[in-house]
Structures are given as C-alpha cells and as structure tokens.
CSV table of C-alpha atoms in Angstrom, one decimal:
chain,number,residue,atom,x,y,z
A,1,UNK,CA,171.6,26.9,-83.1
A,2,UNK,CA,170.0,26.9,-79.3
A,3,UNK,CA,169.8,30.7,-78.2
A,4,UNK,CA,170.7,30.4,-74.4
A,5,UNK,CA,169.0,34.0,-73.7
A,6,UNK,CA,165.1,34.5,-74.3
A,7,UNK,CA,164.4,38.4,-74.7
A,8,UNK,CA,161.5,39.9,-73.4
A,9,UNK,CA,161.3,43.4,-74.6
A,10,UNK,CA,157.9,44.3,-73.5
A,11,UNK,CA,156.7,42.6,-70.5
A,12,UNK,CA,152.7,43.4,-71.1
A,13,UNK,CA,152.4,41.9,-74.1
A,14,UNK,CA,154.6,39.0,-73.4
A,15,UNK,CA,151.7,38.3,-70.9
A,16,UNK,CA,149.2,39.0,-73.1
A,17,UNK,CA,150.5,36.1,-75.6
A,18,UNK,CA,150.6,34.1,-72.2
A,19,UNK,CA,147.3,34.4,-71.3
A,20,UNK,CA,145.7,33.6,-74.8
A,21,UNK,CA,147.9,30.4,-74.5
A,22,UNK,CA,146.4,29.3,-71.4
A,23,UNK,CA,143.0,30.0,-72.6
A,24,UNK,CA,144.0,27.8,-75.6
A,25,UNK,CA,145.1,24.9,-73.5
A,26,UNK,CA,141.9,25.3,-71.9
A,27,UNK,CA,142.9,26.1,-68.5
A,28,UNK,CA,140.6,26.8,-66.0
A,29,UNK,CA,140.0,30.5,-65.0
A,30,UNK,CA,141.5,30.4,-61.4
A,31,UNK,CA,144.4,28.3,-63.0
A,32,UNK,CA,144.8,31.1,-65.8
A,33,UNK,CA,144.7,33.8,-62.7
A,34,UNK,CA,147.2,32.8,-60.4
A,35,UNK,CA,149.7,31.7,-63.3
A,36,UNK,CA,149.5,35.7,-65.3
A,37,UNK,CA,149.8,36.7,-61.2
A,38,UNK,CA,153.2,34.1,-60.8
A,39,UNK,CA,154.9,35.8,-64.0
A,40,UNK,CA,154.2,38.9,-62.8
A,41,UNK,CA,156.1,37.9,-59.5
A,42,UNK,CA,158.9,36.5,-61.6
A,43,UNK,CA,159.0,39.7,-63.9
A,44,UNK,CA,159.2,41.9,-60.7
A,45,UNK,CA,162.0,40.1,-59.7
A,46,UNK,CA,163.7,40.9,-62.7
A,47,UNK,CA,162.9,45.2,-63.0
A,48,UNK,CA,164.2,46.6,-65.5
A,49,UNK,CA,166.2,43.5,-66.7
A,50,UNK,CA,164.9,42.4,-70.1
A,51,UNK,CA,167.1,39.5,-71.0
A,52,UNK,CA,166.4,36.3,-68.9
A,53,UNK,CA,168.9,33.3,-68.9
A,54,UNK,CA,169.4,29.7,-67.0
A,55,UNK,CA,171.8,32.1,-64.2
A,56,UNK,CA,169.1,34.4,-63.6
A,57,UNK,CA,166.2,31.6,-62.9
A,58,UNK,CA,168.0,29.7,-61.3
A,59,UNK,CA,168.6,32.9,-59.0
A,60,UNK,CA,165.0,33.6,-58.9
A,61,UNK,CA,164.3,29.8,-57.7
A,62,UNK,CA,166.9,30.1,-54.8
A,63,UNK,CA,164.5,33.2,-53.7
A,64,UNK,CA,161.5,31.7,-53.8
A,65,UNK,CA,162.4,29.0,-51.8
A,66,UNK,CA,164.2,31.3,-49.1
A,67,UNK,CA,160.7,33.0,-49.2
A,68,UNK,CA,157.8,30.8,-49.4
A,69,UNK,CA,156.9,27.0,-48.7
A,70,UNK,CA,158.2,24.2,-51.3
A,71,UNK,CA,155.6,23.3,-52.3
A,72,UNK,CA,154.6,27.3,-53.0
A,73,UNK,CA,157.9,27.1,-54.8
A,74,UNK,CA,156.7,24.5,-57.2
A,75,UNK,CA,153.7,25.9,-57.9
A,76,UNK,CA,155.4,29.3,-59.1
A,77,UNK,CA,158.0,27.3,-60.9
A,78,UNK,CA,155.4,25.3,-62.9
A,79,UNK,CA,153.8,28.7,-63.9
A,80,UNK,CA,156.7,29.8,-65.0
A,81,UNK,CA,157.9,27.3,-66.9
A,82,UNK,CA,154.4,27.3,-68.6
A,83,UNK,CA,155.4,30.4,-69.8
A,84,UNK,CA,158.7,29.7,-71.1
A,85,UNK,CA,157.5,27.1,-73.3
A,86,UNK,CA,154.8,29.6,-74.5
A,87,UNK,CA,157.5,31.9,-75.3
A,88,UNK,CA,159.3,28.7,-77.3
A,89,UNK,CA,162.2,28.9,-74.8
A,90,UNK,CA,161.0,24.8,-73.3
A,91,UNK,CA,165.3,24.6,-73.0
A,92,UNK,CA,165.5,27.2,-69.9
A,93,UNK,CA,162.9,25.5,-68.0
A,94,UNK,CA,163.8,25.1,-64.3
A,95,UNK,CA,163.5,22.0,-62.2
A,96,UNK,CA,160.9,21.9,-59.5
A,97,UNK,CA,162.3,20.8,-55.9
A,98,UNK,CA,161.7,17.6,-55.0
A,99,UNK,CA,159.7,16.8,-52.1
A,100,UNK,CA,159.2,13.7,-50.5
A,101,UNK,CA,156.2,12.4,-49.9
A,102,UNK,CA,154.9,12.0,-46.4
A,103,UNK,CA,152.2,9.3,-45.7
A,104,UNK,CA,150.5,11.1,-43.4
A,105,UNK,CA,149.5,14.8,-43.0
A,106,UNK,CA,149.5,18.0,-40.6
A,107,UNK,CA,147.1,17.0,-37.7
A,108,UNK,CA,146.2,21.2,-37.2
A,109,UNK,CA,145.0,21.7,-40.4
A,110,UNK,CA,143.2,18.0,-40.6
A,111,UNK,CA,139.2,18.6,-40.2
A,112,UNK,CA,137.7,16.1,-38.0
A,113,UNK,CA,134.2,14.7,-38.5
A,114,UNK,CA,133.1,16.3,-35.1
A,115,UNK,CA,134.6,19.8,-36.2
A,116,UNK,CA,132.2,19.1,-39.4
A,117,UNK,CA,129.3,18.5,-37.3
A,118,UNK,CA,130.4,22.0,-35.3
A,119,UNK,CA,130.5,23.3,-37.9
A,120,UNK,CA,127.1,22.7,-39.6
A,121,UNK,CA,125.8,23.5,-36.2
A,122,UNK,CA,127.4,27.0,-36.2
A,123,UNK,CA,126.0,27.3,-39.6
A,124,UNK,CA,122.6,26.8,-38.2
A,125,UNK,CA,123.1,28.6,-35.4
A,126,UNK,CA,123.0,32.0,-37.3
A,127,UNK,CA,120.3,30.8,-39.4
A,128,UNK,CA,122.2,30.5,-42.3
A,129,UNK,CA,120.7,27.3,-43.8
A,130,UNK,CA,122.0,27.8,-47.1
A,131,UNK,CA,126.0,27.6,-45.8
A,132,UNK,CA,125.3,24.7,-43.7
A,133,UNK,CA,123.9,22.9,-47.0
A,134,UNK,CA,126.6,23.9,-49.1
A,135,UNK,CA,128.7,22.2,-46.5
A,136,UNK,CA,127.0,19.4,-46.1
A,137,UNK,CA,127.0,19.1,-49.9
A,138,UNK,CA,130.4,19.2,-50.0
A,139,UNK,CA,131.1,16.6,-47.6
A,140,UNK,CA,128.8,14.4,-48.5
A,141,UNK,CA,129.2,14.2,-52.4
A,142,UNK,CA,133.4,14.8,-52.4
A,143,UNK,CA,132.7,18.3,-55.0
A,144,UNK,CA,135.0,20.7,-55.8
A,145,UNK,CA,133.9,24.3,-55.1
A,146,UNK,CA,133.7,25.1,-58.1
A,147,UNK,CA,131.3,22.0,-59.1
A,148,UNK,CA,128.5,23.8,-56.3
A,149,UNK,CA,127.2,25.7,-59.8
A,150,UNK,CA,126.6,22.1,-61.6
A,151,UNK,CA,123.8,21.6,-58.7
A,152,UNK,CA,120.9,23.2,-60.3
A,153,UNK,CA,117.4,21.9,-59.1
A,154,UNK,CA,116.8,20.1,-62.3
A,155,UNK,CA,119.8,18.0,-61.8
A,156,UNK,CA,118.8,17.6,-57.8
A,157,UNK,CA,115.7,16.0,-59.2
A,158,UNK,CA,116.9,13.6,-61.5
A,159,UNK,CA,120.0,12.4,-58.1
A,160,UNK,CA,122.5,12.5,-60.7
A,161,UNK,CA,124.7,15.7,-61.3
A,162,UNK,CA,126.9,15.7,-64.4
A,163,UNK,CA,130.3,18.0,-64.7
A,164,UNK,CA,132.5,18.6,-66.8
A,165,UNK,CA,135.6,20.3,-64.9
A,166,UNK,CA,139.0,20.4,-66.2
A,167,UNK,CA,138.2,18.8,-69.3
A,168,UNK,CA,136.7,15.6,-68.0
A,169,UNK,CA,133.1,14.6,-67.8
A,170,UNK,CA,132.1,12.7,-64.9
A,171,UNK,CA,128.7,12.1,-63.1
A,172,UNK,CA,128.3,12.8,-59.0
A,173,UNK,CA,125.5,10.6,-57.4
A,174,UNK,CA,123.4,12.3,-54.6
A,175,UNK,CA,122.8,10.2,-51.5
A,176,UNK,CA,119.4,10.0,-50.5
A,177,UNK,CA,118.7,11.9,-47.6
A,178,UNK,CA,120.8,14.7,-49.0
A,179,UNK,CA,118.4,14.8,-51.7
A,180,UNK,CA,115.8,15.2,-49.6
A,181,UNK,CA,117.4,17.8,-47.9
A,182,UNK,CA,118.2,19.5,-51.3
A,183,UNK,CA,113.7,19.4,-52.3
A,184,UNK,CA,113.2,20.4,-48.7
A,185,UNK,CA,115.5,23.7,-49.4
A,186,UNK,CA,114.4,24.1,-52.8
A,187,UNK,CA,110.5,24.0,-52.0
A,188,UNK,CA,111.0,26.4,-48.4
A,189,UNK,CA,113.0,29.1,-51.2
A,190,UNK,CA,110.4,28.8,-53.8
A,191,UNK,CA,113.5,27.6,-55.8
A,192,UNK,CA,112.0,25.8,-59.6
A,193,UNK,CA,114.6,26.4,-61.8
A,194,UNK,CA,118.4,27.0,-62.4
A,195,UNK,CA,121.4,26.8,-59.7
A,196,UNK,CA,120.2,25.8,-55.9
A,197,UNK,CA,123.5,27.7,-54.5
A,198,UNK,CA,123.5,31.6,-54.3
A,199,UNK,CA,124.6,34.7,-52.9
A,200,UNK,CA,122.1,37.8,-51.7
A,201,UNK,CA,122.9,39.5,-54.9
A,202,UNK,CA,122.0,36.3,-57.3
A,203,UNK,CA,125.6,35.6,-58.2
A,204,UNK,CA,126.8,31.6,-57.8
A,205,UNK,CA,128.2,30.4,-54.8
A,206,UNK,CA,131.8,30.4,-55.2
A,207,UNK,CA,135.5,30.0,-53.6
A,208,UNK,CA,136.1,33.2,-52.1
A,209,UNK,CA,132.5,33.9,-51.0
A,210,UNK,CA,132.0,30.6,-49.6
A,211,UNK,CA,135.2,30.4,-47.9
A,212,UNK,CA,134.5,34.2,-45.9
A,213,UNK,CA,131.3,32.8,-44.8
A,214,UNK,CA,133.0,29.9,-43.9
A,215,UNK,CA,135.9,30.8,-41.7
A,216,UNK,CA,133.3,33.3,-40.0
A,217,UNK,CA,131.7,30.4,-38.6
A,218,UNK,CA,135.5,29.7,-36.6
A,219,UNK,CA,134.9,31.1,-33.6
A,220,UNK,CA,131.3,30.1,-33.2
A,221,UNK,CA,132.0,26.4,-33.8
A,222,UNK,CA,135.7,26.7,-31.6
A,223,UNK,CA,137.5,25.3,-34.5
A,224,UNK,CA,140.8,26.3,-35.6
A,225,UNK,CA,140.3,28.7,-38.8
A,226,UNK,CA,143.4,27.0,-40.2
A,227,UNK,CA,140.8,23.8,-40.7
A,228,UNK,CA,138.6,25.6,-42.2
A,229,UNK,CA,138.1,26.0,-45.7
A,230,UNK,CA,136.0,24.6,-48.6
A,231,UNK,CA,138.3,21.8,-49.9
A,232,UNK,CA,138.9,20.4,-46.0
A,233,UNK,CA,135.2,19.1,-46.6
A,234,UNK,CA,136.5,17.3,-50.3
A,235,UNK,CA,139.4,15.6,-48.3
A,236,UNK,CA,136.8,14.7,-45.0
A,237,UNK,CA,134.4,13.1,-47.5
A,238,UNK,CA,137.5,11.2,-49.2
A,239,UNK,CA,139.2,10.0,-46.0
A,240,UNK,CA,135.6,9.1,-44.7
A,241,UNK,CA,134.5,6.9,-47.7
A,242,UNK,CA,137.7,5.3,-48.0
A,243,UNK,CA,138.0,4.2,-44.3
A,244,UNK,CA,134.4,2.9,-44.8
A,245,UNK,CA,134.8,0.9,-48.1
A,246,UNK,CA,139.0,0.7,-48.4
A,247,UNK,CA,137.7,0.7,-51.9
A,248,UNK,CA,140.9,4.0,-53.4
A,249,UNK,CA,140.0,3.0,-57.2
A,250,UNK,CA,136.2,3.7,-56.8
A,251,UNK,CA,137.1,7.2,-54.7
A,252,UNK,CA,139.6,8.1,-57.4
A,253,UNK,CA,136.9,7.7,-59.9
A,254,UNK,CA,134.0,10.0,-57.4
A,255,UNK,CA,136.9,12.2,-56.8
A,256,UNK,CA,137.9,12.7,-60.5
A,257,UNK,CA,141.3,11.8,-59.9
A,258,UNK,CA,143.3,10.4,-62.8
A,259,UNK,CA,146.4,8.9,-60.7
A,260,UNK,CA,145.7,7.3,-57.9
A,261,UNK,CA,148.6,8.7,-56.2
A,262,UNK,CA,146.5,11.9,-56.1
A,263,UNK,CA,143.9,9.5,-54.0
A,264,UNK,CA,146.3,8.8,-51.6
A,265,UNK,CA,147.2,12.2,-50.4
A,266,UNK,CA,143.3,12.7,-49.9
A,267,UNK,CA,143.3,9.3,-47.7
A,268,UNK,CA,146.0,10.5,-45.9
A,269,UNK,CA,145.9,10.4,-41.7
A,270,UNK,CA,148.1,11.9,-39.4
A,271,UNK,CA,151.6,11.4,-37.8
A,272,UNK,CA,149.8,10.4,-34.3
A,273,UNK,CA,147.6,7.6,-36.2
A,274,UNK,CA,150.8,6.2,-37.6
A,275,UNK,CA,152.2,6.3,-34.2
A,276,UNK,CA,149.4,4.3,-32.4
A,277,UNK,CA,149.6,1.6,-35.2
A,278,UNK,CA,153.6,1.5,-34.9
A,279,UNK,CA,153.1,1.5,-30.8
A,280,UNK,CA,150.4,-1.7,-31.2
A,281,UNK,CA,152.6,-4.0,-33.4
A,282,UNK,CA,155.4,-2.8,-31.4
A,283,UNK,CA,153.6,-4.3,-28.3
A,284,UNK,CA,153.1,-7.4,-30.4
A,285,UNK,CA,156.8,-7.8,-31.8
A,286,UNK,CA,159.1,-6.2,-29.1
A,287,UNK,CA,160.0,-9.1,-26.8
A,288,UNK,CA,160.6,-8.0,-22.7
A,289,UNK,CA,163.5,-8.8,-21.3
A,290,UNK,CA,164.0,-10.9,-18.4
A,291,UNK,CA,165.6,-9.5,-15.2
C-alpha cells in the first residue's frame, strides 16, 4: 500500500543520502550545489515539521511562485522533486508550471554584437588581455564557462578542443585567427603547458571569477550590467552563426544541445524584430482604402 506521507526525521542526513545520489547520477558540481541549497529552502519552509505530504507541497509551490520568477519556480521544483524520488517518494512529486514559450526574448538583457566589441575594448582598455580573450573565446567558439578549463595550450595547438561536459563528448573547432590569437597569448605569457585561462593565484578561470571581472567592465564599456554575463557571449555566438548559416541542426550539434528546441531559445530575437517583420508584410498585405 502507497504511504501518502514521507517522514523525514533528520533533515541532515536526509541531505546527505541526497547528495551521494546526485553524485551517482553524475551531476555536475554546480548542478549538485544549487539542488542540496533548493532542499534546504524547502526544508526551511517546513521548521520544525517533519512529516511532508501532497497538501504541504503543494503549499510550498504556491509560495515560491508568490516569491520568485516561474521559471525560478521550476527550477526549485525540479530539485525538489529530485529529491523525493531519492527518498523513494516519486508519487508526491509536484508539477512544474507551465510556461509558454515566447519566440522572442527580453531586448535589456539581449547582448548586442556592438556591446561585444565594447566590451572587448573595455577589456583592453585596463590592460586586462587575458579577460578580453576569454571573451572573445567565448563568443567566438559558443563554450560553456565551464569548458574555458578544456583550452589547455596542447589542445590550442592541435585547433581542436575535446570536452566531455555533462556526460557527452563532443569536439569544439577553433577558428583561425582566434588561434592565432590564442599562440600570440600563449608565447607573450611564456605559457608551454597545461590550461591557457587563469587567475593571479593559478586557479582556473571560472563562473564566478569571470563573471566579477566581467560585470566590472559595465560602466567602462556603457553597457547595461544586466547584459552582462558569461553565457550572453554563448547565446551571441549562437544567434550570430545561425543568422549567418540558418543552418539550427549543425549549431545544436557545436552547442551540445540534444533537442533542438533548446537551439531555438538560443536563436531567439526580440519582440521589436518580430515587430518590424509583422509591420513589412503588413505593408505588403493590408490593402488602403479608398476615400
């Protein structure tokens, strides 16, 4: 027989099991972060309350959405549903909200290829070279941040950089004057060996160090900081390559992208494109009246 309440006694260890679940799935470590951080949200909600039911998430997901953003919302929900079925209670999962989709997206948080090229310049500017490269990387090969590390300058030599994120292998191809862009860094650094990207202190480039650096460069380049941040630059490169080749099954596959209704968000343009497009067949279809 069903049990329609799932007990959870002691909250630390509960977390503990989820954790070496994730890591068993194989989840990535940022993914493994923010979900032990979601449950601890949802757990915080509930106090002192041990005994959680269908009433009480369902009470917890009317919260979140009076709270945060839908699509916030879903994210938290999918975390904790994650950990329901790791705590074999799959039956009280709760249903994410459904969203529709928009075919085009916010036009203040779009980055513009001009921005981009403010951007690098700002970069310069302050004589960080090393930023404005990472950027540029970005941009020009479609990365993920976290996919900086698989540049080392053995890789760089060879123009082919292989990754394996997220349980898939893929290769990224270099374009050729980024390449030569890449040597020209690696041989002004005294660079031979190992990963091209890194901090002061040796570490690798990552998210949150890349991104600080990165929104620093806002006022400089008199962008919006709302545009900037590290994966603008993956959906720039996407939006540029596909208006260029209109070819969404070959991005999907640079991207990494197993649907490619993923593609399509990253291809997305904004409301006022739409609108110009509607406004020229409208000139073409709408028929003036005579006086």
């Amino acid at each position: 027989m069903k049990i329609e309440v799932l007990c959870v006694i002691d909250k630390e260890e509960a977390l503990n099991n989820f954790l070496n679940y994730l890591q068993e799935k194989e989840s990535a470590k940022a993914t493994r972060e923010k979900y032990i951080h979601d449950v601890k949200m949802f757990f915080s909600f509930l106090g002192g309350q041990k005994e959680i039911d269908k009433k009480c998430l369902i009470q917890y997901k009317k919260t979140l959405i009076g709270k945060y953003k839908i699509n916030s919302v879903n994210s938290m929900l999918a975390a904790l549903n994650q950990f329901l079925i790791c705590m074999d209670a799959e039956y009280l999962k709760v249903k994410r909200v459904k969203v529709q989709k928009q075919p085009f997206i916010q036009e203040e948080k779009m980055l513009t290829e001009k921005e981009y090229k403010q951007l690098l310049k700002a970069a310069m500017d302050i004589g960080n070279e090393q930023l404005a490269l990472c950027i540029e990387t970005i941009a020009c090969t479609g990365i993920r941040i976290s996919e900086l590390k698989y540049f080392t300058y053995e890789r760089m030599k060879q123009g082919k950089i292989e990754v394996l994120n997220k349980n898939k292998y893929r290769r990224i191809l270099i374009p050729k004057t980024l390449k030569v862009k890449l040597q020209s860094f690696c041989k002004r650094n005294k660079i031979k060996q190992g990963p091209i990207f890194r901090t002061k202190n040796g570490n690798l480039k990552d998210r949150s160090n890349l991104w600080r650096e990165m929104k620093n460069l806002a006022k400089k380049a008199k962008i919006e900081s709302s545009k900037i941040y590290p994966h603008n630059l993956r959906h720039l490169f996407a939006r540029t390559y596909y208006k260029n080749t209109k070819d969404i099954t070959g991005l999907a596959d640079i991207l990494g992208h197993s649907s490619i209704n993923v593609t399509r968000i990253y291809t997305a343009t904004t409301e006022k494109f739409f609108q110009k497009q509607l406004d020229r067949l409208g000139n073409q279809m709408v028929v003036s009246s005579t006086t």
